[in-house]
Amino acid sequence: MRAIKSTFQKHLKAIKKKDPRDTPISGVGASSIDTPVVGVVGSSIDTPVLGVVGSSIVAGGDEDNEDTPEILKIRRMCPRFRILIIGKANSGKTTILQKMCGTTDTPVVIDKDGKKIDPSILEDPTVMRGMHDIENEISYPSNCRFVFHDSMGFEAGSVDEMDKVRNFIAQRSSSQGDLKDMLHVIWFCVPMDTGRVLSNAELAFFENGTGDVPVIVLFTKWDGQFVRSYTDLRQQGRNVSEAKREAPEHAKEIFQQHYFPAIRDVAHPPAAYVLLGNMHKEEASCSELTERTANAMSNGILSKLFISVQQTNIQISMQHAIGDVIEGYIPAQWPSSVNNSKDKAARMVYSTTLWFYHIYVRLILSN
């Protein structure tokens, strides 16, 4: 084990020497957002720090070769995973983004001119309509591999926001440029605490397709349905303990009868949906949302990118990491430079860590 660890450390040092795209860069000048990235003071959101974010895919480093794992090539080609989240104020959007990035901090918001702006515009309905712009890029320093865009949702009788969203999707479709600038997935939030089905304005979104960008409906504040189901069961004669025990299943039955048909029967149904409840609690996670998102994408490259940069579902990362080692690093396919058992073991460990980006970053930084 010591021999493998020593070889692994040498392998990491060799990577840092050969490939600046995955090496911490210090002293790169003032940051456009004044936020350290992965503990590197002064780094820019558009500087290739540890291959984390932004910048040109050809900036720095040697060309990819037979020694370069596929997932590392993907992250160089498309450094960030781009998500559009749609939903009205108080639909739980910010909480979901924070959970996905493993933080409770406020986000960094950059406008289309590259200027940092006040993140309160994402939360304050009194200023949102006047200052909000779907082109703004939202990120969190805890996981700046994700970049989010926010839409305020759709009000009855208003077509302005709908047109903005459709134009945004069209401009960032697969036929309009580089993969790194494309929109990769859409999360459509519907709060369930009011008990309402989707409004006609919201359903209108599904009358037009989104090309190859998958849509996932997030039924947020799902725990609000438990209270409603508990009340229904009590009125039906259940005692307190029975109503509490049966409420979750009863809520799902109501959902299948009244809510699911609304998104199933539209012209362009979503690729998937997920029920998210109690997201305000510290122990809540986005593991199910992560799995549904990964499975919804038909583009294998984007699916792998998403899985490798997310940090909320360790199981799905493990599945792909093990599969990568088994399928991609069988003896017949090992590069010629991997010429002994210690090198092979170290390479397998290294290729596995690539699927856990937060672990991979720490390994690079510590060696």
mmCIF file of C-alpha atoms in Angstrom:
data_model
loop_
_atom_site.group_PDB
_atom_site.id
_atom_site.type_symbol
_atom_site.label_atom_id
_atom_site.label_comp_id
_atom_site.label_asym_id
_atom_site.label_seq_id
_atom_site.Cartn_x
_atom_site.Cartn_y
_atom_site.Cartn_z
ATOM 1 C CA MET A 1 0.000 0.000 0.000
ATOM 2 C CA ARG A 2 2.870 2.404 0.771
ATOM 3 C CA ALA A 3 4.365 1.639 -2.625
ATOM 4 C CA ILE A 4 1.063 2.361 -4.346
ATOM 5 C CA LYS A 5 0.646 5.615 -2.412
ATOM 6 C CA SER A 6 4.171 6.695 -3.337
ATOM 7 C CA THR A 7 3.588 5.897 -7.000
ATOM 8 C CA PHE A 8 0.235 7.664 -6.917
ATOM 9 C CA GLN A 9 1.816 10.817 -5.487
ATOM 10 C CA LYS A 10 4.469 10.747 -8.188
ATOM 11 C CA HIS A 11 1.727 10.357 -10.768
ATOM 12 C CA LEU A 12 -0.084 13.444 -9.434
ATOM 13 C CA LYS A 13 3.116 15.478 -9.405
ATOM 14 C CA ALA A 14 3.802 14.457 -12.981
ATOM 15 C CA ILE A 15 0.311 15.572 -13.976
ATOM 16 C CA LYS A 16 0.797 18.957 -12.328
ATOM 17 C CA LYS A 17 4.100 19.382 -14.127
ATOM 18 C CA LYS A 18 2.762 18.303 -17.520
ATOM 19 C CA ASP A 19 -0.682 19.886 -17.434
ATOM 20 C CA PRO A 20 -1.231 23.394 -15.974
ATOM 21 C CA ARG A 21 -4.933 23.074 -16.757
ATOM 22 C CA ASP A 22 -5.303 20.898 -13.679
ATOM 23 C CA THR A 23 -2.788 22.684 -11.460
ATOM 24 C CA PRO A 24 -3.521 25.410 -8.880
ATOM 25 C CA ILE A 25 -2.635 28.792 -10.329
ATOM 26 C CA SER A 26 -1.658 31.536 -7.919
ATOM 27 C CA GLY A 27 -0.981 35.189 -8.548
ATOM 28 C CA VAL A 28 -3.217 35.294 -11.589
ATOM 29 C CA GLY A 29 -4.340 38.823 -10.888
ATOM 30 C CA ALA A 30 -7.571 40.323 -9.666
ATOM 31 C CA SER A 31 -10.621 38.137 -9.816
ATOM 32 C CA SER A 32 -13.662 39.235 -11.762
ATOM 33 C CA ILE A 33 -15.755 38.207 -8.792
ATOM 34 C CA ASP A 34 -13.166 38.686 -6.035
ATOM 35 C CA THR A 35 -13.868 35.200 -4.781
ATOM 36 C CA PRO A 36 -11.178 32.575 -4.117
ATOM 37 C CA VAL A 37 -11.729 29.386 -6.094
ATOM 38 C CA VAL A 38 -10.712 26.179 -4.297
ATOM 39 C CA GLY A 39 -8.695 28.212 -1.831
ATOM 40 C CA VAL A 40 -6.609 29.929 -4.510
ATOM 41 C CA VAL A 41 -6.578 33.624 -3.599
ATOM 42 C CA GLY A 42 -7.022 35.985 -6.495
ATOM 43 C CA SER A 43 -8.312 33.393 -8.924
ATOM 44 C CA SER A 44 -10.821 34.369 -11.552
ATOM 45 C CA ILE A 45 -14.024 32.623 -12.485
ATOM 46 C CA ASP A 46 -12.567 32.668 -16.005
ATOM 47 C CA THR A 47 -9.166 31.289 -15.026
ATOM 48 C CA PRO A 48 -8.527 27.559 -15.465
ATOM 49 C CA VAL A 49 -7.904 26.783 -11.782
ATOM 50 C CA LEU A 50 -7.553 23.037 -11.314
ATOM 51 C CA GLY A 51 -9.543 22.727 -14.514
ATOM 52 C CA VAL A 52 -12.495 23.992 -12.506
ATOM 53 C CA VAL A 53 -14.137 26.730 -14.470
ATOM 54 C CA GLY A 54 -14.393 29.040 -17.381
ATOM 55 C CA SER A 55 -11.812 30.057 -19.963
ATOM 56 C CA SER A 56 -10.853 28.595 -23.276
ATOM 57 C CA ILE A 57 -10.644 24.854 -23.563
ATOM 58 C CA VAL A 58 -7.310 25.188 -25.344
ATOM 59 C CA ALA A 59 -5.700 27.424 -22.732
ATOM 60 C CA GLY A 60 -2.453 26.063 -21.382
ATOM 61 C CA GLY A 61 -1.107 22.558 -20.992
ATOM 62 C CA ASP A 62 -0.279 19.776 -23.417
ATOM 63 C CA GLU A 63 -2.734 18.220 -25.785
ATOM 64 C CA ASP A 64 -4.767 15.293 -24.543
ATOM 65 C CA ASN A 65 -3.160 11.949 -25.271
ATOM 66 C CA GLU A 66 -3.616 8.252 -24.563
ATOM 67 C CA ASP A 67 -2.718 8.802 -20.911
ATOM 68 C CA THR A 68 -5.564 11.285 -20.361
ATOM 69 C CA PRO A 69 -8.682 9.749 -18.758
ATOM 70 C CA GLU A 70 -11.932 10.409 -20.620
ATOM 71 C CA ILE A 71 -13.630 12.267 -17.772
ATOM 72 C CA LEU A 72 -10.700 14.705 -17.568
ATOM 73 C CA LYS A 73 -10.973 15.354 -21.316
ATOM 74 C CA ILE A 74 -14.684 16.060 -20.862
ATOM 75 C CA ARG A 75 -14.087 18.581 -18.082
ATOM 76 C CA ARG A 76 -11.508 20.374 -20.198
ATOM 77 C CA MET A 77 -13.874 20.517 -23.140
ATOM 78 C CA CYS A 78 -16.783 21.731 -20.967
ATOM 79 C CA PRO A 79 -15.524 23.122 -17.628
ATOM 80 C CA ARG A 80 -18.944 23.915 -16.142
ATOM 81 C CA PHE A 81 -22.375 22.311 -16.101
ATOM 82 C CA ARG A 82 -25.074 24.864 -16.955
ATOM 83 C CA ILE A 83 -28.589 24.712 -15.447
ATOM 84 C CA LEU A 84 -31.643 26.918 -15.942
ATOM 85 C CA ILE A 85 -33.929 26.883 -12.905
ATOM 86 C CA ILE A 86 -37.474 28.161 -13.393
ATOM 87 C CA GLY A 87 -39.894 29.044 -10.631
ATOM 88 C CA LYS A 88 -41.693 31.843 -8.858
ATOM 89 C CA ALA A 89 -40.367 33.535 -5.746
ATOM 90 C CA ASN A 90 -40.598 31.356 -2.620
ATOM 91 C CA SER A 91 -40.662 28.149 -4.642
ATOM 92 C CA GLY A 92 -37.505 26.907 -2.930
ATOM 93 C CA LYS A 93 -35.048 27.580 -5.746
ATOM 94 C CA THR A 94 -32.256 29.077 -3.665
ATOM 95 C CA THR A 95 -32.413 26.265 -1.118
ATOM 96 C CA ILE A 96 -32.098 23.682 -3.885
ATOM 97 C CA LEU A 97 -29.089 25.393 -5.434
ATOM 98 C CA GLN A 98 -27.416 25.689 -2.043
ATOM 99 C CA LYS A 99 -28.027 22.008 -1.302
ATOM 100 C CA MET A 100 -26.677 21.019 -4.700
ATOM 101 C CA CYS A 101 -23.497 22.996 -4.011
ATOM 102 C CA GLY A 102 -23.217 21.994 -0.355
ATOM 103 C CA THR A 103 -23.382 25.465 1.136
ATOM 104 C CA THR A 104 -25.599 27.936 2.965
ATOM 105 C CA ASP A 105 -23.722 30.951 1.627
ATOM 106 C CA THR A 106 -25.198 33.529 -0.703
ATOM 107 C CA PRO A 107 -24.340 33.054 -4.377
ATOM 108 C CA VAL A 108 -22.069 35.075 -6.591
ATOM 109 C CA VAL A 109 -24.032 36.683 -9.440
ATOM 110 C CA ILE A 110 -22.295 37.923 -12.589
ATOM 111 C CA ASP A 111 -24.147 39.862 -15.273
ATOM 112 C CA LYS A 112 -23.618 39.433 -19.011
ATOM 113 C CA ASP A 113 -20.940 42.143 -18.955
ATOM 114 C CA GLY A 114 -18.915 40.231 -16.378
ATOM 115 C CA LYS A 115 -19.758 42.538 -13.475
ATOM 116 C CA LYS A 116 -20.606 41.293 -10.009
ATOM 117 C CA ILE A 117 -24.104 42.335 -8.920
ATOM 118 C CA ASP A 118 -26.163 42.186 -5.725
ATOM 119 C CA PRO A 119 -27.509 38.622 -5.220
ATOM 120 C CA SER A 120 -30.551 39.972 -3.357
ATOM 121 C CA ILE A 121 -32.281 40.448 -6.710
ATOM 122 C CA LEU A 122 -32.809 36.692 -6.740
ATOM 123 C CA GLU A 123 -34.919 36.806 -3.597
ATOM 124 C CA ASP A 124 -36.642 40.195 -3.390
ATOM 125 C CA PRO A 125 -39.845 40.213 -5.470
ATOM 126 C CA THR A 126 -39.957 44.025 -5.304
ATOM 127 C CA VAL A 127 -36.809 44.348 -7.396
ATOM 128 C CA MET A 128 -36.778 41.110 -9.359
ATOM 129 C CA ARG A 129 -39.016 42.213 -12.200
ATOM 130 C CA GLY A 130 -37.008 45.342 -12.840
ATOM 131 C CA MET A 131 -33.429 44.084 -12.387
ATOM 132 C CA HIS A 132 -33.550 40.345 -12.914
ATOM 133 C CA ASP A 133 -31.924 39.025 -16.084
ATOM 134 C CA ILE A 134 -31.968 35.397 -17.173
ATOM 135 C CA GLU A 135 -28.487 35.902 -18.658
ATOM 136 C CA ASN A 136 -26.996 36.460 -15.191
ATOM 137 C CA GLU A 137 -24.694 33.637 -14.155
ATOM 138 C CA ILE A 138 -25.135 32.338 -10.603
ATOM 139 C CA SER A 139 -22.485 30.250 -8.884
ATOM 140 C CA TYR A 140 -21.309 29.202 -5.445
ATOM 141 C CA PRO A 141 -17.616 29.116 -4.477
ATOM 142 C CA SER A 142 -18.198 25.755 -2.765
ATOM 143 C CA ASN A 143 -18.764 24.154 -6.176
ATOM 144 C CA CYS A 144 -18.122 26.573 -9.008
ATOM 145 C CA ARG A 145 -18.306 23.738 -11.514
ATOM 146 C CA PHE A 146 -22.039 24.511 -11.597
ATOM 147 C CA VAL A 147 -23.368 27.665 -13.233
ATOM 148 C CA PHE A 148 -27.058 28.507 -12.867
ATOM 149 C CA HIS A 149 -29.468 30.813 -14.642
ATOM 150 C CA ASP A 150 -32.721 31.843 -12.998
ATOM 151 C CA SER A 151 -36.164 32.537 -14.434
ATOM 152 C CA MET A 152 -38.867 34.085 -12.260
ATOM 153 C CA GLY A 153 -41.600 31.749 -13.473
ATOM 154 C CA PHE A 154 -44.701 32.544 -15.436
ATOM 155 C CA GLU A 155 -47.610 34.732 -14.352
ATOM 156 C CA ALA A 156 -51.089 34.515 -15.853
ATOM 157 C CA GLY A 157 -51.576 36.924 -18.738
ATOM 158 C CA SER A 158 -47.878 37.739 -19.121
ATOM 159 C CA VAL A 159 -45.917 36.546 -22.146
ATOM 160 C CA ASP A 160 -42.750 38.586 -21.568
ATOM 161 C CA GLU A 161 -40.969 36.120 -19.280
ATOM 162 C CA MET A 162 -42.076 33.159 -21.405
ATOM 163 C CA ASP A 163 -40.571 34.782 -24.501
ATOM 164 C CA LYS A 164 -37.334 35.509 -22.626
ATOM 165 C CA VAL A 165 -37.037 31.901 -21.507
ATOM 166 C CA ARG A 166 -37.769 30.460 -24.941
ATOM 167 C CA ASN A 167 -35.289 32.812 -26.592
ATOM 168 C CA PHE A 168 -32.664 31.937 -23.991
ATOM 169 C CA ILE A 169 -33.152 28.209 -24.601
ATOM 170 C CA ALA A 170 -33.021 28.673 -28.376
ATOM 171 C CA GLN A 171 -29.840 30.740 -28.218
ATOM 172 C CA ARG A 172 -28.123 28.143 -26.060
ATOM 173 C CA SER A 173 -29.251 25.085 -27.981
ATOM 174 C CA SER A 174 -26.813 22.464 -29.241
ATOM 175 C CA SER A 175 -26.733 23.994 -32.702
ATOM 176 C CA GLN A 176 -25.616 27.422 -31.524
ATOM 177 C CA GLY A 177 -22.023 26.987 -30.393
ATOM 178 C CA ASP A 178 -19.620 25.284 -28.013
ATOM 179 C CA LEU A 179 -20.762 22.715 -25.493
ATOM 180 C CA LYS A 180 -19.438 24.872 -22.652
ATOM 181 C CA ASP A 181 -21.840 27.682 -23.585
ATOM 182 C CA MET A 182 -24.870 25.475 -24.071
ATOM 183 C CA LEU A 183 -27.739 25.026 -21.664
ATOM 184 C CA HIS A 184 -27.491 21.480 -20.346
ATOM 185 C CA VAL A 185 -30.648 20.912 -18.290
ATOM 186 C CA ILE A 186 -33.756 22.761 -17.055
ATOM 187 C CA TRP A 187 -35.202 22.438 -13.551
ATOM 188 C CA PHE A 188 -38.829 23.589 -13.395
ATOM 189 C CA CYS A 189 -39.937 24.240 -9.800
ATOM 190 C CA VAL A 190 -43.552 23.858 -8.674
ATOM 191 C CA PRO A 191 -44.181 24.503 -4.939
ATOM 192 C CA MET A 192 -46.649 22.112 -3.323
ATOM 193 C CA ASP A 193 -47.333 23.940 -0.080
ATOM 194 C CA THR A 194 -50.391 25.645 -1.561
ATOM 195 C CA GLY A 195 -51.874 22.441 -2.945
ATOM 196 C CA ARG A 196 -52.336 23.953 -6.387
ATOM 197 C CA VAL A 197 -51.896 22.154 -9.687
ATOM 198 C CA LEU A 198 -49.784 23.861 -12.352
ATOM 199 C CA SER A 199 -51.367 27.056 -13.632
ATOM 200 C CA ASN A 200 -52.271 27.508 -17.279
ATOM 201 C CA ALA A 201 -49.352 29.932 -17.617
ATOM 202 C CA GLU A 202 -46.947 27.276 -16.329
ATOM 203 C CA LEU A 203 -48.455 24.507 -18.462
ATOM 204 C CA ALA A 204 -47.991 26.717 -21.533
ATOM 205 C CA PHE A 205 -44.239 26.240 -21.154
ATOM 206 C CA PHE A 206 -44.669 22.570 -22.066
ATOM 207 C CA GLU A 207 -46.542 23.364 -25.276
ATOM 208 C CA ASN A 208 -43.208 24.070 -26.979
ATOM 209 C CA GLY A 209 -40.261 21.737 -26.949
ATOM 210 C CA THR A 210 -36.820 22.593 -25.590
ATOM 211 C CA GLY A 211 -34.814 20.744 -28.218
ATOM 212 C CA ASP A 212 -32.342 18.335 -26.705
ATOM 213 C CA VAL A 213 -32.294 20.134 -23.345
ATOM 214 C CA PRO A 214 -34.110 17.867 -20.861
ATOM 215 C CA VAL A 215 -36.669 19.345 -18.466
ATOM 216 C CA ILE A 216 -37.089 17.986 -14.948
ATOM 217 C CA VAL A 217 -40.045 19.131 -12.850
ATOM 218 C CA LEU A 218 -39.182 19.690 -9.192
ATOM 219 C CA PHE A 219 -42.252 19.509 -6.979
ATOM 220 C CA THR A 220 -40.829 21.488 -4.080
ATOM 221 C CA LYS A 221 -42.083 21.800 -0.504
ATOM 222 C CA TRP A 222 -43.529 18.314 -0.858
ATOM 223 C CA ASP A 223 -43.782 18.004 2.924
ATOM 224 C CA GLY A 224 -46.699 20.461 2.742
ATOM 225 C CA GLN A 225 -48.720 17.671 1.161
ATOM 226 C CA PHE A 226 -48.190 15.489 4.227
ATOM 227 C CA VAL A 227 -50.032 18.002 6.397
ATOM 228 C CA ARG A 228 -52.901 18.115 3.938
ATOM 229 C CA SER A 229 -53.026 14.317 3.728
ATOM 230 C CA TYR A 230 -52.938 14.010 7.515
ATOM 231 C CA THR A 231 -55.952 16.327 7.762
ATOM 232 C CA ASP A 232 -57.839 14.327 5.119
ATOM 233 C CA LEU A 233 -57.154 11.050 6.906
ATOM 234 C CA ARG A 234 -58.262 12.433 10.246
ATOM 235 C CA GLN A 235 -61.496 13.567 8.647
ATOM 236 C CA GLN A 236 -61.926 10.034 7.310
ATOM 237 C CA GLY A 237 -61.796 8.660 10.841
ATOM 238 C CA ARG A 238 -58.158 7.666 11.285
ATOM 239 C CA ASN A 239 -56.715 8.235 14.733
ATOM 240 C CA VAL A 240 -53.601 10.408 15.196
ATOM 241 C CA SER A 241 -51.010 7.646 14.893
ATOM 242 C CA GLU A 242 -52.732 6.063 11.892
ATOM 243 C CA ALA A 243 -52.998 9.391 10.094
ATOM 244 C CA LYS A 244 -49.320 10.166 10.683
ATOM 245 C CA ARG A 245 -48.258 6.739 9.452
ATOM 246 C CA GLU A 246 -50.449 6.772 6.353
ATOM 247 C CA ALA A 247 -50.008 10.431 5.353
ATOM 248 C CA PRO A 248 -46.890 10.001 3.121
ATOM 249 C CA GLU A 249 -48.447 7.206 1.056
ATOM 250 C CA HIS A 250 -51.769 9.017 0.879
ATOM 251 C CA ALA A 251 -49.968 12.122 -0.404
ATOM 252 C CA LYS A 252 -48.375 10.080 -3.190
ATOM 253 C CA GLU A 253 -51.768 8.683 -4.204
ATOM 254 C CA ILE A 254 -53.199 12.205 -4.414
ATOM 255 C CA PHE A 255 -50.198 13.259 -6.463
ATOM 256 C CA GLN A 256 -50.673 10.423 -8.961
ATOM 257 C CA GLN A 257 -54.374 11.237 -9.304
ATOM 258 C CA HIS A 258 -54.292 15.036 -9.540
ATOM 259 C CA TYR A 259 -50.780 16.344 -10.202
ATOM 260 C CA PHE A 260 -48.951 13.805 -12.331
ATOM 261 C CA PRO A 261 -51.557 13.792 -15.172
ATOM 262 C CA ALA A 262 -51.021 17.541 -15.589
ATOM 263 C CA ILE A 263 -47.395 17.061 -16.655
ATOM 264 C CA ARG A 264 -47.934 13.689 -18.325
ATOM 265 C CA ASP A 265 -50.558 14.880 -20.795
ATOM 266 C CA VAL A 266 -48.860 18.028 -22.118
ATOM 267 C CA ALA A 267 -47.497 18.286 -25.653
ATOM 268 C CA HIS A 268 -43.885 17.990 -24.478
ATOM 269 C CA PRO A 269 -43.747 16.124 -21.155
ATOM 270 C CA PRO A 270 -40.717 16.562 -18.906
ATOM 271 C CA ALA A 271 -37.990 13.947 -18.971
ATOM 272 C CA ALA A 272 -38.480 13.283 -15.259
ATOM 273 C CA TYR A 273 -39.893 14.677 -12.042
ATOM 274 C CA VAL A 274 -38.845 14.552 -8.408
ATOM 275 C CA LEU A 275 -40.627 15.228 -5.112
ATOM 276 C CA LEU A 276 -38.546 17.414 -2.782
ATOM 277 C CA GLY A 277 -39.631 17.935 0.794
ATOM 278 C CA ASN A 278 -38.077 19.309 3.984
ATOM 279 C CA MET A 279 -35.211 20.805 1.992
ATOM 280 C CA HIS A 280 -34.784 23.468 4.663
ATOM 281 C CA LYS A 281 -33.534 20.819 7.093
ATOM 282 C CA GLU A 282 -29.795 20.393 7.533
ATOM 283 C CA GLU A 283 -29.861 16.671 6.762
ATOM 284 C CA ALA A 284 -31.779 17.107 3.502
ATOM 285 C CA SER A 285 -29.934 16.364 0.270
ATOM 286 C CA CYS A 286 -30.407 16.481 -3.481
ATOM 287 C CA SER A 287 -29.327 12.887 -4.079
ATOM 288 C CA GLU A 288 -32.575 11.895 -5.815
ATOM 289 C CA LEU A 289 -32.553 15.035 -7.941
ATOM 290 C CA THR A 290 -28.965 14.244 -8.885
ATOM 291 C CA GLU A 291 -29.867 10.732 -9.993
ATOM 292 C CA ARG A 292 -32.916 11.867 -11.986
ATOM 293 C CA THR A 293 -30.883 14.594 -13.681
ATOM 294 C CA ALA A 294 -28.082 12.235 -14.663
ATOM 295 C CA ASN A 295 -30.526 9.665 -16.036
ATOM 296 C CA ALA A 296 -32.558 12.274 -17.946
ATOM 297 C CA MET A 297 -29.712 13.337 -20.203
ATOM 298 C CA SER A 298 -29.345 11.505 -23.498
ATOM 299 C CA ASN A 299 -25.959 13.140 -24.094
ATOM 300 C CA GLY A 300 -23.466 10.770 -22.499
ATOM 301 C CA ILE A 301 -20.748 13.403 -22.268
ATOM 302 C CA LEU A 302 -22.967 15.783 -20.303
ATOM 303 C CA SER A 303 -24.220 12.996 -18.079
ATOM 304 C CA LYS A 304 -20.646 12.085 -17.151
ATOM 305 C CA LEU A 305 -19.754 15.735 -16.598
ATOM 306 C CA PHE A 306 -22.717 16.226 -14.276
ATOM 307 C CA ILE A 307 -21.964 13.091 -12.270
ATOM 308 C CA SER A 308 -18.297 13.944 -11.864
ATOM 309 C CA VAL A 309 -18.856 17.488 -10.550
ATOM 310 C CA GLN A 310 -21.824 16.941 -8.254
ATOM 311 C CA GLN A 311 -21.146 16.195 -4.590
ATOM 312 C CA THR A 312 -24.563 15.159 -3.270
ATOM 313 C CA ASN A 313 -24.872 11.571 -4.490
ATOM 314 C CA ILE A 314 -21.744 9.576 -3.705
ATOM 315 C CA GLN A 315 -23.326 6.295 -4.812
ATOM 316 C CA ILE A 316 -23.801 7.369 -8.423
ATOM 317 C CA SER A 317 -20.224 8.661 -8.552
ATOM 318 C CA MET A 318 -18.977 5.339 -7.195
ATOM 319 C CA GLN A 319 -20.896 3.394 -9.839
ATOM 320 C CA HIS A 320 -19.310 5.356 -12.663
ATOM 321 C CA ALA A 321 -15.866 5.415 -11.070
ATOM 322 C CA ILE A 322 -15.797 1.631 -10.721
ATOM 323 C CA GLY A 323 -17.217 1.181 -14.203
ATOM 324 C CA ASP A 324 -14.562 3.514 -15.603
ATOM 325 C CA VAL A 325 -11.796 1.490 -13.995
ATOM 326 C CA ILE A 326 -13.225 -1.857 -15.089
ATOM 327 C CA GLU A 327 -14.125 -0.880 -18.655
ATOM 328 C CA GLY A 328 -11.536 1.773 -19.441
ATOM 329 C CA TYR A 329 -8.470 0.402 -17.707
ATOM 330 C CA ILE A 330 -8.463 -3.295 -18.423
ATOM 331 C CA PRO A 331 -4.894 -4.477 -19.165
ATOM 332 C CA ALA A 332 -5.326 -4.475 -22.950
ATOM 333 C CA GLN A 333 -6.195 -0.786 -22.880
ATOM 334 C CA TRP A 334 -3.597 0.539 -20.473
ATOM 335 C CA PRO A 335 -1.273 3.119 -22.032
ATOM 336 C CA SER A 336 2.270 2.048 -22.809
ATOM 337 C CA SER A 337 3.580 4.372 -20.085
ATOM 338 C CA VAL A 338 1.828 2.271 -17.419
ATOM 339 C CA ASN A 339 4.295 -0.569 -17.384
ATOM 340 C CA ASN A 340 4.236 -2.195 -13.955
ATOM 341 C CA SER A 341 1.765 -3.253 -11.289
ATOM 342 C CA LYS A 342 2.425 -0.237 -9.035
ATOM 343 C CA ASP A 343 1.830 2.167 -11.925
ATOM 344 C CA LYS A 344 -1.370 0.334 -12.817
ATOM 345 C CA ALA A 345 -2.647 0.442 -9.248
ATOM 346 C CA ALA A 346 -1.833 4.131 -8.924
ATOM 347 C CA ARG A 347 -3.520 4.921 -12.229
ATOM 348 C CA MET A 348 -6.665 3.063 -11.179
ATOM 349 C CA VAL A 349 -6.794 5.034 -7.927
ATOM 350 C CA TYR A 350 -6.208 8.274 -9.812
ATOM 351 C CA SER A 351 -8.873 7.566 -12.445
ATOM 352 C CA THR A 352 -11.333 6.750 -9.672
ATOM 353 C CA THR A 353 -10.765 10.047 -7.853
ATOM 354 C CA LEU A 354 -11.572 11.957 -11.043
ATOM 355 C CA TRP A 355 -15.231 11.062 -10.517
ATOM 356 C CA PHE A 356 -15.132 12.724 -7.088
ATOM 357 C CA TYR A 357 -13.951 16.166 -8.070
ATOM 358 C CA HIS A 358 -13.816 17.587 -4.526
ATOM 359 C CA ILE A 359 -11.520 14.685 -3.547
ATOM 360 C CA TYR A 360 -9.430 15.090 -6.689
ATOM 361 C CA VAL A 361 -8.908 18.806 -5.930
ATOM 362 C CA ARG A 362 -7.682 18.042 -2.422
ATOM 363 C CA LEU A 363 -5.293 15.386 -3.716
ATOM 364 C CA ILE A 364 -3.767 17.812 -6.217
ATOM 365 C CA LEU A 365 -3.482 20.565 -3.601
ATOM 366 C CA SER A 366 -1.888 18.279 -1.019
ATOM 367 C CA ASN A 367 0.813 16.945 -3.290
#
